[in-house]
Coordinates of C-alpha atoms in Angstrom, one line a residue:
M9 CA 101.6 92.9 51.1
S10 CA 101.4 92.9 55.0
H11 CA 98.1 92.2 56.6
L12 CA 96.6 93.6 59.7
P13 CA 97.6 91.6 62.7
P14 CA 95.1 88.7 63.5
E15 CA 94.9 90.2 67.2
R16 CA 93.7 93.4 65.8
L17 CA 91.3 91.9 63.3
L18 CA 89.9 90.0 66.3
H19 CA 89.6 93.0 68.4
L20 CA 87.8 94.9 65.7
G21 CA 85.5 91.9 65.1
L22 CA 84.6 91.9 68.8
D23 CA 84.1 95.5 69.3
C24 CA 81.9 96.8 66.3
E25 CA 81.8 100.4 67.7
E26 CA 85.5 101.0 67.7
Q27 CA 86.7 103.2 65.0
L28 CA 89.3 102.1 62.3
T29 CA 92.4 104.2 62.0
T30 CA 93.0 105.9 58.8
D31 CA 95.8 103.3 58.1
E32 CA 93.6 100.4 58.9
A33 CA 90.8 101.8 56.7
S34 CA 93.1 102.3 53.7
H35 CA 94.5 98.9 54.0
L36 CA 91.0 97.2 54.2
A37 CA 90.1 99.3 51.1
R38 CA 92.9 97.3 49.3
C39 CA 93.0 93.9 50.9
P40 CA 90.1 91.6 50.4
S41 CA 91.8 89.0 52.6
C42 CA 91.7 91.3 55.6
V43 CA 88.1 92.3 54.8
A44 CA 86.9 88.7 54.6
E45 CA 88.6 88.0 58.0
L46 CA 87.0 91.0 59.7
T47 CA 83.6 90.1 58.2
A48 CA 84.0 86.6 59.6
E49 CA 85.1 87.7 62.9
R50 CA 82.0 90.2 63.1
R51 CA 79.7 87.5 61.9
L52 CA 81.0 85.1 64.7
T53 CA 80.6 87.9 67.3
K54 CA 77.1 88.5 66.3
S55 CA 76.1 84.9 66.3
L56 CA 77.7 84.4 69.8
M57 CA 75.7 87.4 71.2
K58 CA 72.5 85.7 70.1
I59 CA 73.2 82.8 72.4
P60 CA 71.3 83.2 75.6
L61 CA 73.3 83.3 78.8
P62 CA 72.7 80.9 81.5
E63 CA 71.3 82.2 84.7
P64 CA 73.4 81.6 87.8
S65 CA 71.9 79.4 90.5
A66 CA 69.9 80.9 93.3
N67 CA 72.7 80.5 95.8
F68 CA 75.6 81.4 93.6
A69 CA 76.6 84.5 95.6
A70 CA 76.2 82.7 98.8
V71 CA 78.4 79.7 97.7
T72 CA 81.0 82.0 96.1
C73 CA 81.2 84.3 99.3
S74 CA 81.5 81.2 101.5
R75 CA 84.3 79.7 99.4
F76 CA 86.0 83.1 99.5
E77 CA 85.7 83.2 103.2
Q78 CA 87.0 79.7 103.7
A79 CA 90.0 80.4 101.5
L80 CA 90.8 83.5 103.7
A81 CA 90.2 81.5 106.9
E82 CA 92.8 78.8 105.8
R83 CA 95.3 81.4 104.9
R84 CA 95.0 83.1 108.2
V85 CA 95.5 79.7 110.1
H86 CA 98.7 79.2 108.1
T87 CA 100.2 82.6 108.9
A88 CA 98.8 83.1 112.5
G89 CA 101.8 82.2 114.5
L90 CA 104.5 83.5 112.1
G91 CA 104.8 86.8 113.9
L92 CA 105.3 85.2 117.1
L93 CA 107.8 82.6 115.8
L94 CA 109.6 85.2 113.9
A95 CA 109.9 87.4 117.1
L96 CA 111.1 84.3 119.0
G97 CA 113.7 83.8 116.4
L98 CA 114.9 87.4 116.4
G99 CA 114.8 87.2 120.3
L100 CA 117.3 84.3 120.1
L101 CA 119.4 86.2 117.8
A102 CA 119.5 89.2 120.1
A103 CA 120.1 86.9 123.2
A104 CA 123.2 85.3 121.1
M105 CA 124.4 88.9 120.2
V106 CA 124.4 89.8 124.0
I107 CA 126.1 86.7 125.0
G108 CA 128.7 87.6 122.1
L109 CA 129.1 91.0 123.5
V110 CA 129.6 89.8 127.2
L111 CA 132.1 87.1 125.9
G112 CA 133.9 89.2 123.4
N113 CA 135.0 92.8 123.3
I114 CA 133.0 95.6 122.0
V115 CA 135.1 96.7 119.2
P116 CA 134.9 93.6 117.0
L117 CA 131.2 93.5 117.6
A118 CA 130.8 97.0 116.5
R119 CA 132.9 96.2 113.4
G120 CA 130.7 93.2 112.6
M121 CA 127.4 95.0 113.3
A122 CA 126.8 96.3 109.8
V123 CA 127.1 92.7 108.3
T124 CA 124.9 91.4 111.2
V125 CA 122.2 94.1 110.5
E126 CA 122.2 93.1 106.9
Q127 CA 121.9 89.6 107.7
I128 CA 119.0 90.2 110.0
A129 CA 117.1 92.2 107.2
T130 CA 117.9 89.3 104.9
L131 CA 116.7 86.8 107.4
G132 CA 113.4 88.8 107.9
H133 CA 112.7 89.0 104.2
V134 CA 113.3 85.4 103.7
A135 CA 110.9 84.5 106.5
V136 CA 108.2 86.8 105.3
T137 CA 108.4 85.4 101.7
L138 CA 108.4 81.8 103.1
G139 CA 105.4 82.8 105.2
E140 CA 103.4 83.8 102.3
K141 CA 104.3 80.6 100.5
L142 CA 104.4 77.9 103.1
P143 CA 102.4 76.8 106.2
V144 CA 103.4 78.3 109.5
L145 CA 105.2 75.4 110.9
P146 CA 107.9 74.9 108.3
V147 CA 108.3 78.6 108.2
A148 CA 108.8 78.7 111.9
L149 CA 111.4 76.0 111.7
V150 CA 113.3 77.9 109.0
A151 CA 113.2 81.1 110.8
I152 CA 114.4 79.6 114.1
A153 CA 117.1 77.7 112.2
C154 CA 118.2 80.8 110.4
A155 CA 118.4 82.8 113.7
A156 CA 120.1 80.0 115.4
A157 CA 122.7 79.6 112.6
L158 CA 123.2 83.4 112.5
S159 CA 123.4 83.6 116.3
L160 CA 125.9 80.6 116.4
S161 CA 128.2 82.1 113.7
T162 CA 128.1 85.5 115.5
L163 CA 129.0 83.8 118.9
L164 CA 131.7 81.7 117.3
G165 CA 133.2 84.8 115.4
R166 CA 133.3 86.7 118.8
L167 CA 135.0 83.7 120.5
A168 CA 137.5 83.3 117.8
L169 CA 138.4 87.0 118.1
T170 CA 138.8 86.8 121.7
T171 CA 140.7 83.5 121.8
V172 CA 144.4 83.9 122.6
E173 CA 146.9 81.5 121.4
V174 CA 148.8 79.7 124.3
K175 CA 152.3 78.5 123.7

């Protein structure tokens, strides 16, 4: 014979007002083991409800709010310069693309633009994700390094396309 799940018996024991389903009621009518478990859960719940709850300290709300505000302030400090540093990295990327456009020809740049836009979107997503997890300085370094690497690869790719073999 299968019994009622322990989680359900615990739930029924904690919430004495909840109605049993017809299947549960018929099972309890036939199963003394589940009835004993449910009775024990209800007895435990009633005895726990008799224990007086401790009163919070007088400054509980003030201490809790100040801790919350302090945690928010620390988070703001970690992410304060992220936008500026990300903009700097994207500016470096844009500058490298302009240099690549000047040094290279327009057609290869336009052909590689779809990949570059996808790389920029990926870089932005990575920087934002890292910004949520890490302090701002390492994120800035990662964002600038990613932008520099992407810029350098774009520039080198353009130079490679415009280099002519001399015999």
